[in-house]
Coordinates of C-alpha atoms and ligand atoms in Angstrom, one line a residue:
X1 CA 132.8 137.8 91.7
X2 CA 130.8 137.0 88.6
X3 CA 128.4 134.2 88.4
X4 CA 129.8 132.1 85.9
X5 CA 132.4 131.2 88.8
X6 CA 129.8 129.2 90.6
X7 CA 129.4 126.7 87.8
X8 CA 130.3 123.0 88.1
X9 CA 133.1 120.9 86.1
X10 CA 130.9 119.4 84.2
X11 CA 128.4 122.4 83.4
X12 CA 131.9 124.3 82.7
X13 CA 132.5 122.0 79.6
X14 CA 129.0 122.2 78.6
X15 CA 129.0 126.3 78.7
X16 CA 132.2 126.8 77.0
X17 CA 131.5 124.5 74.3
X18 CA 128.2 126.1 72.9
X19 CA 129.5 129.9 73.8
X20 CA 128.3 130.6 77.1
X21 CA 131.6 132.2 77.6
X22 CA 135.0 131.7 76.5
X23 CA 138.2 130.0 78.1
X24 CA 140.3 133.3 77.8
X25 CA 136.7 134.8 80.1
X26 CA 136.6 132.1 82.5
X27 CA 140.2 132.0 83.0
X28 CA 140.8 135.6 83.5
X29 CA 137.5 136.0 86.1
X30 CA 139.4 132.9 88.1
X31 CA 142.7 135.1 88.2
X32 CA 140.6 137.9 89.5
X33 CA 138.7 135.6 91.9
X34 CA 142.4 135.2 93.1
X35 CA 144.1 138.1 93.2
X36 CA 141.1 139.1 95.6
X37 CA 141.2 136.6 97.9
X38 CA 144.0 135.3 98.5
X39 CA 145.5 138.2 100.9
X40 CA 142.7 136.4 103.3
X41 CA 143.0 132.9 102.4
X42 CA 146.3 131.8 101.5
X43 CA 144.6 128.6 99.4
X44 CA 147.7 129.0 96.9
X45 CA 151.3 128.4 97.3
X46 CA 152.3 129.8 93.6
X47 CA 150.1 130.5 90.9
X48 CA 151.2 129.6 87.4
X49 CA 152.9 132.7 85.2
X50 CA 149.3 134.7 83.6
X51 CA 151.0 135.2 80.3
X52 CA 151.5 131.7 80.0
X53 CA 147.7 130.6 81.0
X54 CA 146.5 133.6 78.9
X55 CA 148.0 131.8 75.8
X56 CA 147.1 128.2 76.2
X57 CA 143.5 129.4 76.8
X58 CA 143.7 131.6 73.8
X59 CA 144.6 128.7 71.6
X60 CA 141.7 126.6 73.0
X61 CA 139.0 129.2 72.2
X62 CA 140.6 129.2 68.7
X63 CA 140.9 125.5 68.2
X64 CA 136.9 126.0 70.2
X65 CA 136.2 128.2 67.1
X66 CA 136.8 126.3 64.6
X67 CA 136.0 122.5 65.7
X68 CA 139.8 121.9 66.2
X69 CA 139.9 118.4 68.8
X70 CA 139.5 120.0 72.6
X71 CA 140.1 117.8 75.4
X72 CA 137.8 117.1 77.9
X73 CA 138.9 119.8 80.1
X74 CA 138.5 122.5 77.8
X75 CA 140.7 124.8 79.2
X76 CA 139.1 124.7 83.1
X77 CA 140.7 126.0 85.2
X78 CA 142.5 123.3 88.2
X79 CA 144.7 123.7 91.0
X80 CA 146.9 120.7 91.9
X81 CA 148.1 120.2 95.6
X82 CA 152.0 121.7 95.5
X83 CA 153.4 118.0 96.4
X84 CA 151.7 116.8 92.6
X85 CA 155.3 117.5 90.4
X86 CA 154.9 119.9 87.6
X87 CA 157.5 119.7 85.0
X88 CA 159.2 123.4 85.3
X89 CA 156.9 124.4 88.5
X90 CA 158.0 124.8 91.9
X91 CA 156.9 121.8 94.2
X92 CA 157.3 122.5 97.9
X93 CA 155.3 120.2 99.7
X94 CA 154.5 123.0 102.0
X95 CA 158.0 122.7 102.8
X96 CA 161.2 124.8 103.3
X97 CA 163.4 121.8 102.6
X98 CA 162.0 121.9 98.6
X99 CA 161.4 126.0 98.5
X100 CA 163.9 125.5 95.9
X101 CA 162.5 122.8 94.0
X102 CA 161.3 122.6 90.7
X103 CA 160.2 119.2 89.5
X104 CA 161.5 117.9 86.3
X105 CA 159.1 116.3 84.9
X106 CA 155.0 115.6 85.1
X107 CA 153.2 113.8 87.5
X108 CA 151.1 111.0 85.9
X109 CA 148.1 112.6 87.0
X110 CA 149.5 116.0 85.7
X111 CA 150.2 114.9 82.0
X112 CA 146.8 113.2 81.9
X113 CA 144.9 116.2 82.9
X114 CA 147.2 118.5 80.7
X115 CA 146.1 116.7 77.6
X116 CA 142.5 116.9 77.9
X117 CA 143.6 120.6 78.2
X118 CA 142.8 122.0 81.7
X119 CA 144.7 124.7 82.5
X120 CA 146.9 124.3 86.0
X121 CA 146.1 127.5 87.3
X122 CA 148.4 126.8 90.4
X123 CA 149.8 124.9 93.7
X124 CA 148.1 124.8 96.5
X125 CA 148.8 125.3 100.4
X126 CA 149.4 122.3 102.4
X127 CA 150.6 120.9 105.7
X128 CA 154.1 120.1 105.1
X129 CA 154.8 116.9 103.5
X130 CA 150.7 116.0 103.6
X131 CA 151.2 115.6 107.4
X132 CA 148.3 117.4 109.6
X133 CA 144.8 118.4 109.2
X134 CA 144.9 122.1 109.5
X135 CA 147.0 123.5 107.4
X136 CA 148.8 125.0 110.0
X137 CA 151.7 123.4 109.7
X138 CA 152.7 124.5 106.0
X139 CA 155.9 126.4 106.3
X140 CA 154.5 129.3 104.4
X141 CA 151.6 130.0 106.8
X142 CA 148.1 128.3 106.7
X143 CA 145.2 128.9 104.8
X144 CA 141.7 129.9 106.2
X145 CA 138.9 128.2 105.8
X146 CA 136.3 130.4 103.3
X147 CA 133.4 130.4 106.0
X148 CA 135.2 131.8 108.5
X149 CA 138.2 132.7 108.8
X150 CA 139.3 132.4 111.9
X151 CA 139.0 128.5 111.4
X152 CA 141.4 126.3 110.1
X153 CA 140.0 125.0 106.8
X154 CA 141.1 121.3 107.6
X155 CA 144.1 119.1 105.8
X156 CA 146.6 118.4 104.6
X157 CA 145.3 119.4 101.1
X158 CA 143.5 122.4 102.5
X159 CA 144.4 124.8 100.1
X160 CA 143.0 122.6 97.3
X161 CA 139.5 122.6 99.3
X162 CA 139.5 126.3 99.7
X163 CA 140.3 127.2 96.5
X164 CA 137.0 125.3 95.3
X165 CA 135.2 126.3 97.7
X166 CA 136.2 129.9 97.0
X167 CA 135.6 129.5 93.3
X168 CA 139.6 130.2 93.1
X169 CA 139.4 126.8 90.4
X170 CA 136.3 124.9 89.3
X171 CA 138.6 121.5 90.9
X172 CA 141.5 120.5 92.5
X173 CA 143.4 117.4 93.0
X174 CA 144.9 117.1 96.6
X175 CA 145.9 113.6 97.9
X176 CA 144.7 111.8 100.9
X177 CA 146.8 109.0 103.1
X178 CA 144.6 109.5 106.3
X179 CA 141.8 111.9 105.2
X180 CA 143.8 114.8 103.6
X181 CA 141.3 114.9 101.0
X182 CA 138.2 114.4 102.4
X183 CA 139.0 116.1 106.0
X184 CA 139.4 119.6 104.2
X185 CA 136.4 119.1 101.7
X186 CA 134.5 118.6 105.0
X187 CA 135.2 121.5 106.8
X188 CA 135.3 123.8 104.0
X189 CA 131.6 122.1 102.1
X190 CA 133.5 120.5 99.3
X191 CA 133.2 117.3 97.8
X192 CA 136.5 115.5 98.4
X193 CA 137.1 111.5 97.5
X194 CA 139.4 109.1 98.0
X195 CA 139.7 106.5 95.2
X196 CA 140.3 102.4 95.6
X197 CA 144.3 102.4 96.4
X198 CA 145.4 101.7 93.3
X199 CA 143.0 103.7 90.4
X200 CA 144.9 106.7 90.4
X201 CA 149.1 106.7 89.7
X202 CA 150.9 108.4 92.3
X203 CA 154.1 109.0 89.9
X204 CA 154.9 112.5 90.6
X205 CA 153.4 112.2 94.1
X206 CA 155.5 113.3 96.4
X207 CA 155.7 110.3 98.8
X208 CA 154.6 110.4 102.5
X209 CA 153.6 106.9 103.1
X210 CA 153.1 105.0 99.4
X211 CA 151.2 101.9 100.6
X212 CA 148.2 103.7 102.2
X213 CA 148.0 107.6 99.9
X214 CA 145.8 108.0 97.1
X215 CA 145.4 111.3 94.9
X216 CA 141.9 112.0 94.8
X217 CA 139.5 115.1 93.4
X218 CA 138.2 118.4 95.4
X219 CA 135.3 119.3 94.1
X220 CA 132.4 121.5 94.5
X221 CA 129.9 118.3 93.2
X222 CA 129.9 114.5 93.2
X223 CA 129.0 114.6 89.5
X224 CA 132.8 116.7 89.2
X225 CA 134.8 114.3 91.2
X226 CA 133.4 111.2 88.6
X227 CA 134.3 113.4 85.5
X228 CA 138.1 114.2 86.9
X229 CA 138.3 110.7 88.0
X230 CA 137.5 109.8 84.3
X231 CA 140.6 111.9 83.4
X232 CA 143.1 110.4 86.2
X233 CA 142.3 106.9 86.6
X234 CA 144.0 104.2 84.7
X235 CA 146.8 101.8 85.2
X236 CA 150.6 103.3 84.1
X237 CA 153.4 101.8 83.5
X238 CA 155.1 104.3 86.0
X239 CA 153.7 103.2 89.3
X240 CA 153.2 99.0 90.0
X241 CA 150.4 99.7 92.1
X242 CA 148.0 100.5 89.9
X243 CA 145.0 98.8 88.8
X244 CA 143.4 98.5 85.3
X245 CA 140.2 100.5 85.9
X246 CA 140.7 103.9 84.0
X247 CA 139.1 105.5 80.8
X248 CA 142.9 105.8 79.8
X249 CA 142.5 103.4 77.4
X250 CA 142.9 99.2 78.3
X251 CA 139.8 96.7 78.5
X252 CA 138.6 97.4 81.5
X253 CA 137.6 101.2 80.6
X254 CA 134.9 102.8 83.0
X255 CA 133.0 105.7 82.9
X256 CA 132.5 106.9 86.3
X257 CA 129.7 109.2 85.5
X258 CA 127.4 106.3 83.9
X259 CA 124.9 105.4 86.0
X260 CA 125.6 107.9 89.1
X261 CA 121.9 109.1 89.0
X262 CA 120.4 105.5 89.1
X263 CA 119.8 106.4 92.8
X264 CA 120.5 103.6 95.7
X265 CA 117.1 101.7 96.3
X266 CA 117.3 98.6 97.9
X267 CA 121.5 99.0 98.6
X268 CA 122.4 97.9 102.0
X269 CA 124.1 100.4 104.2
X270 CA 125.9 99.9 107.7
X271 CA 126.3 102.9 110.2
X272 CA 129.4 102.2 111.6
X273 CA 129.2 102.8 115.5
X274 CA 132.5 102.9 116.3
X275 CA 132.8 106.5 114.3
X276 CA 129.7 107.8 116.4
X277 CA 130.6 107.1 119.9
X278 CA 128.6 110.1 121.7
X279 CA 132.3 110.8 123.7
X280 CA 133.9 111.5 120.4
X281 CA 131.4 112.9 117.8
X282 CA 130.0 116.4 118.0
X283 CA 126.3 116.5 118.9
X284 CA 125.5 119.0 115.5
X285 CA 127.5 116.7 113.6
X286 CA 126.1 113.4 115.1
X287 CA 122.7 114.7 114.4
X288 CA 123.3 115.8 110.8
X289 CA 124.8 112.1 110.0
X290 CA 122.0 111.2 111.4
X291 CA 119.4 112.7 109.1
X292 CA 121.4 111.9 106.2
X293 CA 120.9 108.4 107.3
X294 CA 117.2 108.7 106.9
X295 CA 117.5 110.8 103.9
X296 CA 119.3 107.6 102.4
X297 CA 116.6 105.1 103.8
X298 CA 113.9 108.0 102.5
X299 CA 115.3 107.3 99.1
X300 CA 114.9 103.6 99.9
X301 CA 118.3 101.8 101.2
X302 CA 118.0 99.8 104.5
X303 CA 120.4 101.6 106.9
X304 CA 121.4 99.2 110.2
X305 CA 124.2 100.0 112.8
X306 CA 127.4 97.9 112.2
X307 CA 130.0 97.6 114.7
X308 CA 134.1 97.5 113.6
X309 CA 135.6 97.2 116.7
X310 CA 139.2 97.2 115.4
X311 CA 138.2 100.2 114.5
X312 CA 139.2 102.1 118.1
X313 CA 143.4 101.2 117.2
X314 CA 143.2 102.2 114.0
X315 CA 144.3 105.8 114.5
X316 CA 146.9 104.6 116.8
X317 CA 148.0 101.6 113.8
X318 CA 148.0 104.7 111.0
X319 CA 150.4 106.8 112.5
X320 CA 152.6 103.7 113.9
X321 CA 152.5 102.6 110.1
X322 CA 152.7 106.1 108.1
X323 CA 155.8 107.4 110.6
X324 CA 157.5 104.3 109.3
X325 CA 157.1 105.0 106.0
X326 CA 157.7 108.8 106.2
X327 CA 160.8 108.3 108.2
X328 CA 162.2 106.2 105.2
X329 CA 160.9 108.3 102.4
X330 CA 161.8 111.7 103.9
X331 CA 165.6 110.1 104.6
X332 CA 166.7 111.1 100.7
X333 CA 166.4 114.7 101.9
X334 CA 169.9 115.2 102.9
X335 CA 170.9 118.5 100.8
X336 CA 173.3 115.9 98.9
X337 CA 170.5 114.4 96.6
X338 CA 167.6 116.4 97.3
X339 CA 167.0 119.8 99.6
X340 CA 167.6 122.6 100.4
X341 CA 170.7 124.7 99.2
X342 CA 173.3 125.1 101.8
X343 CA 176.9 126.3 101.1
X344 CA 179.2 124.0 102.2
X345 CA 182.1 125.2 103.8
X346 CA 183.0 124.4 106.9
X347 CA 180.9 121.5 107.2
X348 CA 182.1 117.9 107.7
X349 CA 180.1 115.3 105.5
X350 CA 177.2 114.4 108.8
X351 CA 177.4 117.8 110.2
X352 CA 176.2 118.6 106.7
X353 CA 173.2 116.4 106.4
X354 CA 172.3 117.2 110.0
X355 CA 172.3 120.8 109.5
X356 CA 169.9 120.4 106.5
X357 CA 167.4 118.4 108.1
X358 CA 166.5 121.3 110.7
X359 CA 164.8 122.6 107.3
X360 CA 162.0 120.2 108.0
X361 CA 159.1 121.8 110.7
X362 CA 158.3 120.7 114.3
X363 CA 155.3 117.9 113.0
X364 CA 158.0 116.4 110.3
X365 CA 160.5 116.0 112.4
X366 CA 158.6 114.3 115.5
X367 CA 157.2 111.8 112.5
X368 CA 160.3 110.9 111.5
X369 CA 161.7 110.2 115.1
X370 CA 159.0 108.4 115.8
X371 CA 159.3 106.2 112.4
X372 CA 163.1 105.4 113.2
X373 CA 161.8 104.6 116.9
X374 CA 158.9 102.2 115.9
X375 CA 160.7 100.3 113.2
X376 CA 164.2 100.2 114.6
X377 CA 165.4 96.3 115.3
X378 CA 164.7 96.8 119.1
X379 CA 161.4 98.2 119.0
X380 CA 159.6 97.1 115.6
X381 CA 157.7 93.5 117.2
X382 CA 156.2 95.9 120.0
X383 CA 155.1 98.8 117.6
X384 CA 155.6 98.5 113.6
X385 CA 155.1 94.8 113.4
X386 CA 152.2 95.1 115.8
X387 CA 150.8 98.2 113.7
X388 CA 150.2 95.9 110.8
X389 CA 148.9 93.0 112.3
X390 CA 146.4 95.7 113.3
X391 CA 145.4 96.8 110.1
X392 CA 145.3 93.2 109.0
X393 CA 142.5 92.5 111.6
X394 CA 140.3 95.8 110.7
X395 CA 140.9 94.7 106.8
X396 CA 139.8 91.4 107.6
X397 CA 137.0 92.9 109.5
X398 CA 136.1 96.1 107.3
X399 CA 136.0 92.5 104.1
X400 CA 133.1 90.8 106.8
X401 CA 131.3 94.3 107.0
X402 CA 130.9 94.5 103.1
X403 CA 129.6 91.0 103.0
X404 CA 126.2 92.1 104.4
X405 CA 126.8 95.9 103.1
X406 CA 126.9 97.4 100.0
X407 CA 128.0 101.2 101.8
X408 CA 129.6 102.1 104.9
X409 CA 128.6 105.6 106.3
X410 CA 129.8 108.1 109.3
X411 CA 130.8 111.5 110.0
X412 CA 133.8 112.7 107.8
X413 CA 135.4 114.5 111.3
X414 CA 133.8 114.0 114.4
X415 CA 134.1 117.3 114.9
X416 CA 133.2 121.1 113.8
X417 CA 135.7 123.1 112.1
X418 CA 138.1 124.7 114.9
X419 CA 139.8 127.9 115.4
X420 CA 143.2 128.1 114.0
X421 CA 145.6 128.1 116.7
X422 CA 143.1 125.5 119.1
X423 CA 144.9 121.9 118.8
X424 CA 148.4 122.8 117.1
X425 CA 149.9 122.4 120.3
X426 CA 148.5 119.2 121.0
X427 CA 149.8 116.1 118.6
X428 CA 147.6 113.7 119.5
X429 CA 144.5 115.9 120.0
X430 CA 144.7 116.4 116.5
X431 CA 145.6 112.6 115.7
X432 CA 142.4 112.1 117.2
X433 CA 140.4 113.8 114.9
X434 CA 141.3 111.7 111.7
X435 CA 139.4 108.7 113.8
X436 CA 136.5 108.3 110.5
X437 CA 138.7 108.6 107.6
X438 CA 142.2 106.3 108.4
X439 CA 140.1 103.1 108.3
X440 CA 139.6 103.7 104.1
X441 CA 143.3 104.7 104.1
X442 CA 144.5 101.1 105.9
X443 CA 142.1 99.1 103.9
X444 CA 142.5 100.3 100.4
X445 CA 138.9 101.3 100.0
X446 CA 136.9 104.2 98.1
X447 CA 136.0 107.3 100.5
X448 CA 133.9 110.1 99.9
X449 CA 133.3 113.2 102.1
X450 CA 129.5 114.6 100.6
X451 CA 128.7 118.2 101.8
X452 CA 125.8 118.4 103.8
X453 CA 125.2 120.3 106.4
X454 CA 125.9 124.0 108.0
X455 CA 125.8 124.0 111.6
X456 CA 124.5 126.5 113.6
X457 CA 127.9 128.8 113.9
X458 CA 128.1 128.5 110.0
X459 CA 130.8 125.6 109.6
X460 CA 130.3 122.8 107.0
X461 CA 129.6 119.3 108.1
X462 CA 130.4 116.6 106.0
X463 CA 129.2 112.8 105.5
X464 CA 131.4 110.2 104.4
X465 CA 130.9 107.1 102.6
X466 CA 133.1 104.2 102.2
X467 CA 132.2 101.4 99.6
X468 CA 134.1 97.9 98.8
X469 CA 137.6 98.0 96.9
X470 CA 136.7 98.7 93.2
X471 CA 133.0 99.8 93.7
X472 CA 134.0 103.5 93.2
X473 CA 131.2 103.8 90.7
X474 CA 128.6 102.7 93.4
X475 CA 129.9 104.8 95.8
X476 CA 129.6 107.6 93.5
X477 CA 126.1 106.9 92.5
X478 CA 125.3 106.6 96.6
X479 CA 127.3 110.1 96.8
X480 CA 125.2 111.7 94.6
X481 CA 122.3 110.6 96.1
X482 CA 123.2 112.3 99.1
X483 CA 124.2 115.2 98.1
X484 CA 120.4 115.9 96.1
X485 CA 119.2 116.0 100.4
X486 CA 122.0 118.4 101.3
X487 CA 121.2 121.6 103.0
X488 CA 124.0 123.9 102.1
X489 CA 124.0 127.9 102.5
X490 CA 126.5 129.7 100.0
X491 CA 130.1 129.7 100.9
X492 CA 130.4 133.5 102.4
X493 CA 134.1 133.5 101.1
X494 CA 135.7 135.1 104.6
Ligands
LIG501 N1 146.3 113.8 109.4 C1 146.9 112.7 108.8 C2 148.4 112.7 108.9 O1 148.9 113.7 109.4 C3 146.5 112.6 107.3 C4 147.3 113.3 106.4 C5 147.0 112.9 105.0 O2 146.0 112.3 104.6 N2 148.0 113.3 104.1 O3 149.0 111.8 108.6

């Protein structure tokens, strides 16, 4: 591998705008960067057809060369989680039920990056249909994380974090309903956020459970995750839930990188001690949040332990809520509208259907059982219903927390990186470990996993930071402060 892989987003513009290299170099060092380590880490699912890239970065070094307009992108190479649609490209979803599938048009996300010309080098890995946090359960095998790899990298978007981690793309964008995002960029040292619900369109996201998933960037600095968010953000037309607080265009246009090294002196930050119970959290991983703690008081914000109690159901309120909303969204994948392509004969119009749905994997199917169970007629007062009174107490109570804080921080995972294989078996073992990141997911609220320490086996630990609905900018600012105390070691790529 060369060096000019190791570069930033944002140093990646600045380089290949005054000649450092060219698009066509960059582009064809990523491809090599691939093709060598992808037998051991399975980030991608597909990677887009070379002679294709090779051409649209061609024309960007010419329109370069002679001060043609070149979007902000200029021709960077980005990988896209494979449940983002791309008009013409294959979109799995990490599943066999949509091996077939090639989306029709652009996500919202997609076209936006497209015209500030990155290049969309290809899809990556991920548990099927965004449910898990290992990988594992992609139906085309898992990825590994880069630092060791005989550890799962994390989820669901984990090939999207190995890929930057590996220098396989300078970004990604993966999407997080319960920590997908940051949960990967954790174990594999990435920088992986969460936006307010509502700043980025999810038209053209391949739905798991719309009222709680945002899209959100993978990248290798906080600096990158504020430039990309410049590009996705924005209210469209497309998708309701979106909010007016984009640079595409509108009134309220902010630029998430002004400001994000004003440092954080004097903001308020709560420890929350519900996501560092000593039963729970890792003792390496406890002690690292806790020196990032004081590195943020060092750099002069007042740190206090907060208590959210609500905090304990809200793994249990997540999956109650997201099987709900999985078993309704995954119900249009009856081989009649969407699916896989089965011949026909000899089927009767049900036995049809029900044969096509064994296409979904073991983890799919036990959410959508358990969706249809918790929100059928008999059941949904003791277990939907209850769900989201649940996450209506730890909104209400994650609002009183940002009265007297500005930041809320904790572990990402309360745990190390595991070995592949170790918790697959066990459901809720695994549900368990997404105990820090639902709570942003439930409440709408801006989440960031910061790289910052290696334990002592060589596995990444993350910190997270949560900020108030809309204060993504502060959050970033606090982010980068964070990540200027980080004690990383280089990614040693398997
Ligand atoms: N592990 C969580 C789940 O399986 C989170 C997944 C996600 O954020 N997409 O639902």
């Amino acid at each position: 591998m060369t060096d000019i892989l190791n570069v930033s987003a944002l140093e990646y513009v600045q380089m290949v705008r005054t000649g450092s290299f060219t698009v066509s170099e960059f582009l064809s060092e990523t491809l090599d960067q691939i093709q060598d380590l992808e037998p051991r880490l399975h980030a991608y699912l597909s990677v887009a057809d070379e002679a294709a890239l090779t051409s649209q970065a061609k024309g960007i070094d010419r329109r370069l060369r002679s001060g043609e307009r070149v979007g902000a992108c200029a021709g960077m190479p980005i990988s896209l989680k494979d449940n983002l649609c791309v008009a013409g490209g294959k979109t799995t979803c990490g599943s066999r039920m949509l091996e077939g599938y090639v989306a029709p048009y652009d996500a919202t996300v997609v076209s936006r990056l497209r015209a500030e010309d990155a290049v969309l080098v290809g899809k990556t890995n991920m548990d099927e249909f965004a449910m898990g946090l290992t990988t594992e359960f992609s139906a085309f095998g898992p990825s590994r994380n880069p630092w060791n790899t005989e550890y799962v990298p994390g989820g669901s978007s984990g090939g999207s974090a190995v890929a930057t981690a590996a220098r396989e793309c300078v970004a990604s964008l993966g999407s997080d309903t319960g920590g997908s995002v940051r949960n990967p960029a954790s174990f594999c040292s990435v920088v992986g956020y969460k936006p307010t619900y509502g700043l980025v369109s999810r038209y053209g996201l391949i739905s798991y459970a719309n009222s709680i998933e945002q899209i959100g960037p993978l990248t290798r600095t906080v600096g990158d995750a504020a430039f990309l968010l410049n590009i996705v953000a924005g209210s469209d037309a497309n998708d309701d839930t979106t909010l007016d607080g984009g640079t595409g265009g509108g009134e309220m246009a902010t630029d998430y990188l002004e400001g994000i090294d004003d440092g954080i002196d004097g903001m308020r930050v709560g420890v929350i001690r519900e996501m560092m119970d000593d039963n729970a959290v890792d003792p390496q991983v406890a002690e690292a949040t806790c020196r990032a703690v004081s590195d943020l008081e060092q750099m002069g914000a007042v740190c206090n332990e907060i208590s959210v109690n609500m905090v304990m159901y809200s793994v249990a309120a997540y999956y109650t809520i997201t099987a709900a909303e999985a078993e309704s969204n995954l119900a249009r994948y009856d081989n009649l509208r969407y699916g896989y392509d089965h011949v026909m004969d000899g089927y009767g119009f049900s036995s049809y259907i029900e044969e096509a749905r064994r296409m979904f994997g073991p983890e799919v199917a036990r959410r959508i059982i358990v969706g249809g169970f918790v929100s059928s007629a008999g059941h949904a007062g003791q277990y939907y219903m209850k769900a989201l009174k649940v996450r209506g107490r730890i909104t209400q109570q994650i609002g009183e927390a940002f009265q007297t804080c500005d930041l809320l921080v904790a572990p990402t995972v309360p745990i190390l990186p595991f070995r592949m294989g170790e918790k697959s078996d066990n459901p809720v073992e695994l549900f368990m470990v997404d105990l820090n990141t639902v709570t942003a997911n439930l409440t709408g609220r801006p989440s960031i996993s910061v790289p910052y320490a290696v334990s002592r086996e060589g596995l990444p630990i993350g910190v997270q930071i949560m900020a108030d609905i809309m204060q993504d900018r502060l959050l970033l600012r606090a982010a980068r402060a964070l990540e200027s105390k980080a004690a990383l070691g280089e990614v040693p790529l398997g």
